[in-house]
mmCIF file of C-alpha atoms in Angstrom:
data_model
loop_
_atom_site.group_PDB
_atom_site.id
_atom_site.type_symbol
_atom_site.label_atom_id
_atom_site.label_comp_id
_atom_site.label_asym_id
_atom_site.label_seq_id
_atom_site.Cartn_x
_atom_site.Cartn_y
_atom_site.Cartn_z
ATOM 1 C CA MET A 217 56.421 64.009 62.761
ATOM 2 C CA SER A 218 53.288 66.154 62.094
ATOM 3 C CA ILE A 219 51.219 64.091 60.019
ATOM 4 C CA LYS A 220 47.146 64.502 60.412
ATOM 5 C CA LYS A 221 44.020 63.111 58.870
ATOM 6 C CA MET A 222 43.717 63.883 55.029
ATOM 7 C CA ASP A 223 47.537 64.864 54.311
ATOM 8 C CA ILE A 224 49.071 63.329 51.777
ATOM 9 C CA VAL A 225 52.251 60.633 51.787
ATOM 10 C CA GLY A 226 54.248 57.844 50.567
ATOM 11 C CA ARG A 227 56.106 55.466 52.434
ATOM 12 C CA LYS A 228 59.806 54.818 52.351
ATOM 13 C CA SER A 229 59.699 50.849 52.424
ATOM 14 C CA TYR A 230 58.050 50.795 49.176
ATOM 15 C CA ARG A 231 60.164 54.774 47.873
ATOM 16 C CA CYS A 232 57.099 56.092 47.818
ATOM 17 C CA ASP A 233 55.578 54.873 44.284
ATOM 18 C CA ILE A 234 51.559 55.341 45.017
ATOM 19 C CA LEU A 235 50.303 57.810 46.564
ATOM 20 C CA PHE A 236 48.003 58.063 49.821
ATOM 21 C CA ARG A 237 45.292 60.083 51.824
ATOM 22 C CA VAL A 238 45.889 59.742 55.580
ATOM 23 C CA ILE A 239 41.850 58.728 56.781
ATOM 24 C CA ASP A 240 42.365 57.257 60.100
ATOM 25 C CA ILE A 241 44.981 57.494 62.640
ATOM 26 C CA ARG A 242 45.279 54.647 65.436
ATOM 27 C CA GLU A 243 47.275 53.928 68.226
ATOM 28 C CA GLN A 244 48.878 50.424 68.465
ATOM 29 C CA GLY A 245 50.725 49.502 71.903
ATOM 30 C CA ASN A 246 53.570 52.483 71.668
ATOM 31 C CA THR A 247 53.193 52.740 67.670
ATOM 32 C CA LYS A 248 51.207 55.342 65.859
ATOM 33 C CA ILE A 249 49.594 53.582 62.772
ATOM 34 C CA ALA A 250 47.861 55.743 60.377
ATOM 35 C CA VAL A 251 45.128 54.312 58.035
ATOM 36 C CA LEU A 252 45.563 54.663 54.577
ATOM 37 C CA TYR A 253 43.330 55.412 50.957
ATOM 38 C CA GLY A 254 45.237 55.780 47.694
ATOM 39 C CA GLU A 255 45.423 58.859 46.126
ATOM 40 C CA ASP A 256 44.538 57.240 42.331
ATOM 41 C CA PHE A 257 44.564 53.719 43.248
ATOM 42 C CA ARG A 258 42.008 52.085 45.294
ATOM 43 C CA LEU A 259 44.205 51.109 47.639
ATOM 44 C CA ILE A 260 43.548 50.737 51.723
ATOM 45 C CA ALA A 261 46.910 49.992 53.415
ATOM 46 C CA ASP A 262 48.587 50.520 57.159
ATOM 47 C CA ALA A 263 51.111 52.143 58.299
ATOM 48 C CA PRO A 264 53.360 53.143 60.644
ATOM 49 C CA PHE A 265 54.207 56.805 61.076
ATOM 50 C CA ASP A 266 57.912 56.452 61.048
ATOM 51 C CA ASP A 267 57.199 54.664 57.276
ATOM 52 C CA LEU A 268 55.243 57.612 56.027
ATOM 53 C CA VAL A 269 56.720 60.677 54.549
ATOM 54 C CA PRO A 270 54.740 64.031 53.497
ATOM 55 C CA ILE A 271 54.709 64.971 49.318
ATOM 56 C CA ASN A 272 55.081 68.351 48.806
ATOM 57 C CA PRO A 273 52.354 70.033 46.345
ATOM 58 C CA SER A 274 54.672 70.465 43.719
ATOM 59 C CA GLU A 275 56.174 66.568 44.151
ATOM 60 C CA ARG A 276 52.574 65.856 43.709
ATOM 61 C CA ALA A 277 51.320 67.972 41.282
ATOM 62 C CA LYS A 278 54.229 65.678 38.851
ATOM 63 C CA LYS A 279 52.721 62.647 40.106
ATOM 64 C CA SER A 280 49.458 63.722 39.414
ATOM 65 C CA GLN A 281 50.265 65.045 35.716
ATOM 66 C CA GLN A 282 51.264 61.662 34.995
ATOM 67 C CA PHE A 283 48.027 60.200 35.595
ATOM 68 C CA ARG A 284 45.914 62.635 34.464
ATOM 69 C CA SER A 285 47.885 62.480 31.397
ATOM 70 C CA MET A 286 46.993 58.127 31.777
ATOM 71 C CA GLU A 287 43.359 59.147 32.055
ATOM 72 C CA GLU A 288 43.663 61.113 29.071
ATOM 73 C CA GLN A 289 44.331 58.990 26.638
ATOM 74 C CA SER A 290 42.548 56.143 28.120
ATOM 75 C CA LEU A 291 39.325 58.622 27.660
ATOM 76 C CA GLN A 292 40.417 59.195 24.056
ATOM 77 C CA LEU A 293 41.014 55.683 23.567
ATOM 78 C CA PHE A 294 36.949 55.353 24.262
ATOM 79 C CA ARG A 295 35.947 58.037 22.349
ATOM 80 C CA GLN A 296 37.167 56.361 19.629
ATOM 81 C CA ASP A 297 35.408 53.781 19.734
ATOM 82 C CA LEU A 298 31.819 55.344 20.827
ATOM 83 C CA HIS A 299 32.252 56.926 17.641
ATOM 84 C CA LEU A 300 32.765 53.760 15.390
ATOM 85 C CA LEU A 301 29.540 52.024 17.770
ATOM 86 C CA LYS A 302 27.688 55.064 16.899
ATOM 87 C CA GLU A 303 29.253 55.376 12.809
ATOM 88 C CA LYS A 304 27.485 51.469 13.097
ATOM 89 C CA ARG A 305 24.075 51.602 14.699
ATOM 90 C CA GLU A 306 22.895 54.440 12.588
ATOM 91 C CA PHE A 307 24.507 52.278 9.633
ATOM 92 C CA GLU A 308 22.237 49.471 10.513
ATOM 93 C CA THR A 309 19.422 51.303 11.666
ATOM 94 C CA THR A 310 18.901 53.090 8.697
ATOM 95 C CA GLU A 311 19.785 50.047 6.430
ATOM 96 C CA GLY A 312 22.955 51.989 5.058
ATOM 97 C CA TYR A 313 21.347 55.255 5.394
ATOM 98 C CA LYS A 314 18.384 54.179 3.080
ATOM 99 C CA LYS A 315 15.778 55.752 5.987
ATOM 100 C CA PRO A 316 16.245 58.657 7.740
ATOM 101 C CA ASN A 317 17.715 59.467 10.812
ATOM 102 C CA ASN A 318 15.200 59.135 13.018
ATOM 103 C CA TYR A 319 15.583 57.556 15.905
ATOM 104 C CA PHE A 320 17.212 57.948 19.645
ATOM 105 C CA HIS A 321 19.315 55.358 22.067
ATOM 106 C CA MET A 322 19.337 54.244 25.477
ATOM 107 C CA PRO A 323 21.965 53.574 27.379
ATOM 108 C CA GLY A 324 22.295 51.570 30.708
ATOM 109 C CA ARG A 325 21.835 53.342 33.560
ATOM 110 C CA VAL A 326 24.507 52.779 36.702
ATOM 111 C CA LEU A 327 23.858 52.521 40.208
ATOM 112 C CA HIS A 328 27.543 53.175 41.572
ATOM 113 C CA LEU A 329 27.925 52.185 45.186
ATOM 114 C CA ASP A 330 31.337 53.469 46.333
ATOM 115 C CA GLY A 331 33.767 53.544 49.584
ATOM 116 C CA ASP A 332 35.175 56.291 49.250
ATOM 117 C CA PRO A 333 34.020 59.713 48.289
ATOM 118 C CA LEU A 334 36.539 61.124 46.434
ATOM 119 C CA TYR A 335 36.556 58.842 44.239
ATOM 120 C CA LEU A 336 32.680 58.642 43.091
ATOM 121 C CA LYS A 337 33.175 62.406 43.015
ATOM 122 C CA LYS A 338 35.252 61.298 39.959
ATOM 123 C CA CYS A 339 33.667 58.525 38.766
ATOM 124 C CA LEU A 340 30.344 60.694 38.526
ATOM 125 C CA THR A 341 31.972 63.270 36.423
ATOM 126 C CA LEU A 342 33.339 60.826 34.118
ATOM 127 C CA TYR A 343 30.079 59.410 33.609
ATOM 128 C CA GLU A 344 29.114 63.055 32.801
ATOM 129 C CA THR A 345 31.328 63.583 30.427
ATOM 130 C CA ILE A 346 30.672 60.376 28.872
ATOM 131 C CA GLY A 347 26.936 60.641 28.911
ATOM 132 C CA ILE A 348 26.058 57.607 30.872
ATOM 133 C CA PRO A 349 22.938 58.062 33.792
ATOM 134 C CA VAL A 350 24.314 57.210 36.573
ATOM 135 C CA THR A 351 23.131 57.204 40.531
ATOM 136 C CA GLY A 352 26.251 57.451 42.552
ATOM 137 C CA ILE A 353 25.832 57.031 46.846
ATOM 138 C CA HIS A 354 28.802 56.838 49.374
ATOM 139 C CA CYS A 355 28.285 53.976 50.901
ATOM 140 C CA ASN A 356 30.773 52.165 53.867
ATOM 141 C CA GLU A 357 32.067 48.583 52.048
ATOM 142 C CA LYS A 358 30.689 46.413 55.354
ATOM 143 C CA GLU A 359 27.458 47.732 55.030
ATOM 144 C CA MET A 360 27.069 47.384 51.384
ATOM 145 C CA ALA A 361 25.614 44.085 51.454
ATOM 146 C CA HIS A 362 22.446 45.334 53.620
ATOM 147 C CA LYS A 363 21.834 48.574 51.415
ATOM 148 C CA ILE A 364 22.168 47.033 48.333
ATOM 149 C CA GLY A 365 18.488 45.397 48.204
ATOM 150 C CA GLY A 366 17.124 48.793 49.279
ATOM 151 C CA LEU A 367 18.798 50.408 46.385
ATOM 152 C CA ILE A 368 18.007 48.257 43.533
ATOM 153 C CA GLU A 369 14.023 48.033 43.962
ATOM 154 C CA SER A 370 14.130 52.155 44.508
ATOM 155 C CA TYR A 371 16.507 53.105 41.001
ATOM 156 C CA ARG A 372 16.327 49.480 39.090
ATOM 157 C CA PRO A 373 19.625 50.172 37.522
ATOM 158 C CA ASP A 374 20.986 48.177 34.174
ATOM 159 C CA ILE A 375 24.214 47.727 35.431
ATOM 160 C CA LEU A 376 25.259 47.891 38.988
ATOM 161 C CA VAL A 377 29.327 48.848 40.539
ATOM 162 C CA VAL A 378 30.356 48.214 43.557
ATOM 163 C CA THR A 379 33.236 48.830 44.446
ATOM 164 C CA GLY A 380 36.066 51.387 47.396
ATOM 165 C CA HIS A 381 38.931 49.833 48.178
ATOM 166 C CA ASP A 382 40.592 46.791 48.991
ATOM 167 C CA ALA A 383 43.548 45.004 49.739
ATOM 168 C CA TYR A 384 45.484 41.487 50.217
ATOM 169 C CA SER A 385 47.214 40.854 53.410
ATOM 170 C CA LYS A 386 50.320 37.722 53.281
ATOM 171 C CA SER A 387 50.360 38.228 56.809
ATOM 172 C CA LYS A 388 46.371 37.155 57.220
ATOM 173 C CA GLY A 389 47.029 33.992 54.697
ATOM 174 C CA GLU A 390 47.168 32.302 51.152
ATOM 175 C CA LYS A 391 45.671 34.785 48.361
ATOM 176 C CA THR A 392 43.577 32.057 47.326
ATOM 177 C CA ASP A 393 41.882 32.973 51.280
ATOM 178 C CA ILE A 394 39.239 35.477 51.083
ATOM 179 C CA ASN A 395 39.898 36.229 54.751
ATOM 180 C CA ALA A 396 43.221 37.265 53.793
ATOM 181 C CA TYR A 397 41.250 40.563 52.304
ATOM 182 C CA ARG A 398 40.241 43.674 53.885
ATOM 183 C CA HIS A 399 36.973 44.174 51.939
ATOM 184 C CA SER A 400 36.693 41.276 49.567
ATOM 185 C CA LYS A 401 34.112 39.499 51.840
ATOM 186 C CA ASP A 402 32.068 42.387 51.393
ATOM 187 C CA PHE A 403 31.917 43.173 47.490
ATOM 188 C CA VAL A 404 31.093 39.503 47.489
ATOM 189 C CA LEU A 405 28.422 39.497 50.032
ATOM 190 C CA THR A 406 26.833 42.855 48.154
ATOM 191 C CA VAL A 407 27.250 40.513 45.070
ATOM 192 C CA LYS A 408 25.278 37.631 46.265
ATOM 193 C CA GLU A 409 22.607 40.077 47.749
ATOM 194 C CA ALA A 410 21.523 41.964 44.707
ATOM 195 C CA ARG A 411 22.045 38.517 42.529
ATOM 196 C CA LYS A 412 19.085 37.373 45.139
ATOM 197 C CA ARG A 413 16.812 40.385 43.314
ATOM 198 C CA VAL A 414 17.996 39.969 39.735
ATOM 199 C CA PRO A 415 19.920 36.624 38.857
ATOM 200 C CA SER A 416 20.291 37.661 35.278
ATOM 201 C CA LEU A 417 23.657 38.330 34.721
ATOM 202 C CA ASP A 418 22.655 40.149 31.158
ATOM 203 C CA GLN A 419 18.684 41.677 33.204
ATOM 204 C CA LEU A 420 21.422 43.661 35.366
ATOM 205 C CA VAL A 421 25.033 44.071 34.969
ATOM 206 C CA ILE A 422 27.481 43.669 37.709
ATOM 207 C CA PHE A 423 31.569 45.397 38.241
ATOM 208 C CA ALA A 424 32.608 44.455 41.410
ATOM 209 C CA GLY A 425 35.934 44.673 43.308
ATOM 210 C CA ALA A 426 38.976 47.385 43.693
ATOM 211 C CA CYS A 427 42.048 47.123 44.440
ATOM 212 C CA GLN A 428 44.325 43.718 44.433
ATOM 213 C CA SER A 429 40.539 41.892 45.686
ATOM 214 C CA HIS A 430 39.790 38.043 44.904
ATOM 215 C CA PHE A 431 38.568 38.278 41.603
ATOM 216 C CA GLU A 432 37.651 34.609 41.470
ATOM 217 C CA SER A 433 35.195 34.861 44.476
ATOM 218 C CA LEU A 434 33.467 38.243 42.916
ATOM 219 C CA ILE A 435 32.497 36.369 39.960
ATOM 220 C CA HIS A 436 31.437 32.756 41.646
ATOM 221 C CA ALA A 437 29.385 35.149 43.278
ATOM 222 C CA GLY A 438 27.153 36.191 40.511
ATOM 223 C CA ALA A 439 29.200 39.372 38.652
ATOM 224 C CA ASN A 440 29.430 39.830 35.157
ATOM 225 C CA PHE A 441 32.824 41.728 34.962
ATOM 226 C CA ALA A 442 35.691 42.080 38.524
ATOM 227 C CA SER A 443 39.230 42.824 39.362
ATOM 228 C CA SER A 444 41.234 41.751 40.285
ATOM 229 C CA PRO A 445 42.995 38.721 38.666
ATOM 230 C CA SER A 446 46.638 39.400 39.012
ATOM 231 C CA ARG A 447 46.270 40.924 42.449
ATOM 232 C CA VAL A 448 47.876 44.070 41.106
ATOM 233 C CA ASN A 449 46.005 47.561 41.672
ATOM 234 C CA ILE A 450 43.221 49.074 39.535
ATOM 235 C CA HIS A 451 42.945 52.886 38.984
ATOM 236 C CA ALA A 452 40.461 54.606 40.373
ATOM 237 C CA LEU A 453 38.409 55.339 37.571
ATOM 238 C CA ASP A 454 38.944 51.647 36.283
ATOM 239 C CA PRO A 455 35.177 50.871 36.531
ATOM 240 C CA VAL A 456 33.365 53.819 34.665
ATOM 241 C CA TYR A 457 35.469 52.295 31.249
ATOM 242 C CA ILE A 458 33.856 49.443 31.731
ATOM 243 C CA VAL A 459 30.620 50.313 32.310
ATOM 244 C CA ALA A 460 30.641 52.729 29.157
ATOM 245 C CA LYS A 461 31.377 49.993 27.238
ATOM 246 C CA ILE A 462 28.748 48.027 28.183
ATOM 247 C CA SER A 463 26.340 51.083 28.505
ATOM 248 C CA PHE A 464 26.676 51.792 25.004
ATOM 249 C CA THR A 465 26.706 48.601 23.115
ATOM 250 C CA PRO A 466 23.409 46.951 21.869
ATOM 251 C CA PHE A 467 21.496 44.841 24.311
ATOM 252 C CA MET A 468 21.594 42.624 21.088
ATOM 253 C CA GLU A 469 25.670 42.272 20.775
ATOM 254 C CA THR A 470 27.754 40.042 23.182
ATOM 255 C CA ILE A 471 30.895 41.886 24.624
ATOM 256 C CA ASN A 472 34.925 40.815 23.792
ATOM 257 C CA VAL A 473 36.235 40.886 27.012
ATOM 258 C CA TRP A 474 39.443 41.995 25.644
ATOM 259 C CA ASP A 475 37.424 44.904 23.848
ATOM 260 C CA VAL A 476 35.938 46.032 27.755
ATOM 261 C CA LEU A 477 39.664 46.163 29.161
ATOM 262 C CA ARG A 478 41.965 47.404 26.926
ATOM 263 C CA ASN A 479 41.041 51.131 26.359
ATOM 264 C CA THR A 480 41.160 50.880 30.792
ATOM 265 C CA LEU A 481 44.721 52.287 33.006
ATOM 266 C CA THR A 482 44.857 48.370 34.109
ATOM 267 C CA GLY A 483 44.064 46.117 31.669
ATOM 268 C CA GLU A 484 44.131 42.571 32.233
ATOM 269 C CA LYS A 485 46.096 42.133 35.177
ATOM 270 C CA GLY A 486 44.144 44.252 37.176
ATOM 271 C CA LEU A 487 40.497 43.313 35.769
ATOM 272 C CA GLY A 488 38.371 40.996 34.148
ATOM 273 C CA GLY A 489 35.209 39.286 33.246
ATOM 274 C CA ILE A 490 32.769 36.874 31.358
ATOM 275 C CA GLU A 491 30.868 37.170 28.063
ATOM 276 C CA THR A 492 27.978 39.753 28.412
ATOM 277 C CA ARG A 493 25.259 41.132 26.911
ATOM 278 C CA GLY A 494 25.578 44.858 25.609
ATOM 279 C CA ILE A 495 22.855 47.165 27.514
ATOM 280 C CA LEU A 496 22.152 50.206 24.698
ATOM 281 C CA ARG A 497 18.266 50.139 22.878
ATOM 282 C CA THR A 498 17.466 52.104 20.169
ATOM 283 C CA GLY A 499 14.043 53.970 19.379
ATOM 284 C CA MET A 500 12.259 55.886 17.268
ATOM 285 C CA PRO A 501 10.972 58.017 16.427
ATOM 286 C CA LEU A 502 13.252 61.260 17.746
ATOM 287 C CA ASN A 503 11.200 64.425 18.532
ATOM 288 C CA LYS A 504 13.471 66.738 17.036
ATOM 289 C CA GLU A 505 10.529 69.665 18.080
#
């Protein structure tokens, strides 16, 4: 079978339910093994070559269109929420529209660490569409904990995203055992290192995790929001929708966790969190020159 790196494939044993990118090819004895990254989900998997099926361009386009429709619907719902938040801020800032609309807003600054450069690019495009100031850095999951301290010092973010790829392997242990996960331990160590620099849950809001990640360990390590409570796959763009809600909620307001999750593509099975203050600050006067 002529499958090479970066080809798009499906797994016969899973009825090709998820599209994968081949990112590495290895030999295990006489068996050829492909290391796979999900195209739309933050999932990493290994599969023997005889379980792989190349996905032709037309089939790939059809599946991709289904996800693009979901993404557009989620973005539309978020824009509606953003419009309502903006109207509420204008009413409160102008004391019921009695004062001039002469103010400006400062949304939260985001530092987004991603183990996948293609996902990072997709996320940065969405951040830009929504209007969130962001610095995106591609970093291997196993290197994140070593680099996060210096990155926080350099960029001083209000919100930190630590994500990439992950997966739970039943053959390695129970779901309660963090050693049974591909990168959950790396994410946990990164969150702990970040909390050494900024202990307050409100001064630095952290989202951490990827597909099937060990949710409880990430929250206990100091993340405000994390994946994946039910150990399901999360969409590549889900972290952005969580960050956007935090970034545009005023710092005097507490964010209801359900309000954050309801417009994501995965929902409460794949994402969860704790009560957190918003980040947005309002200032005046606005220089309109």
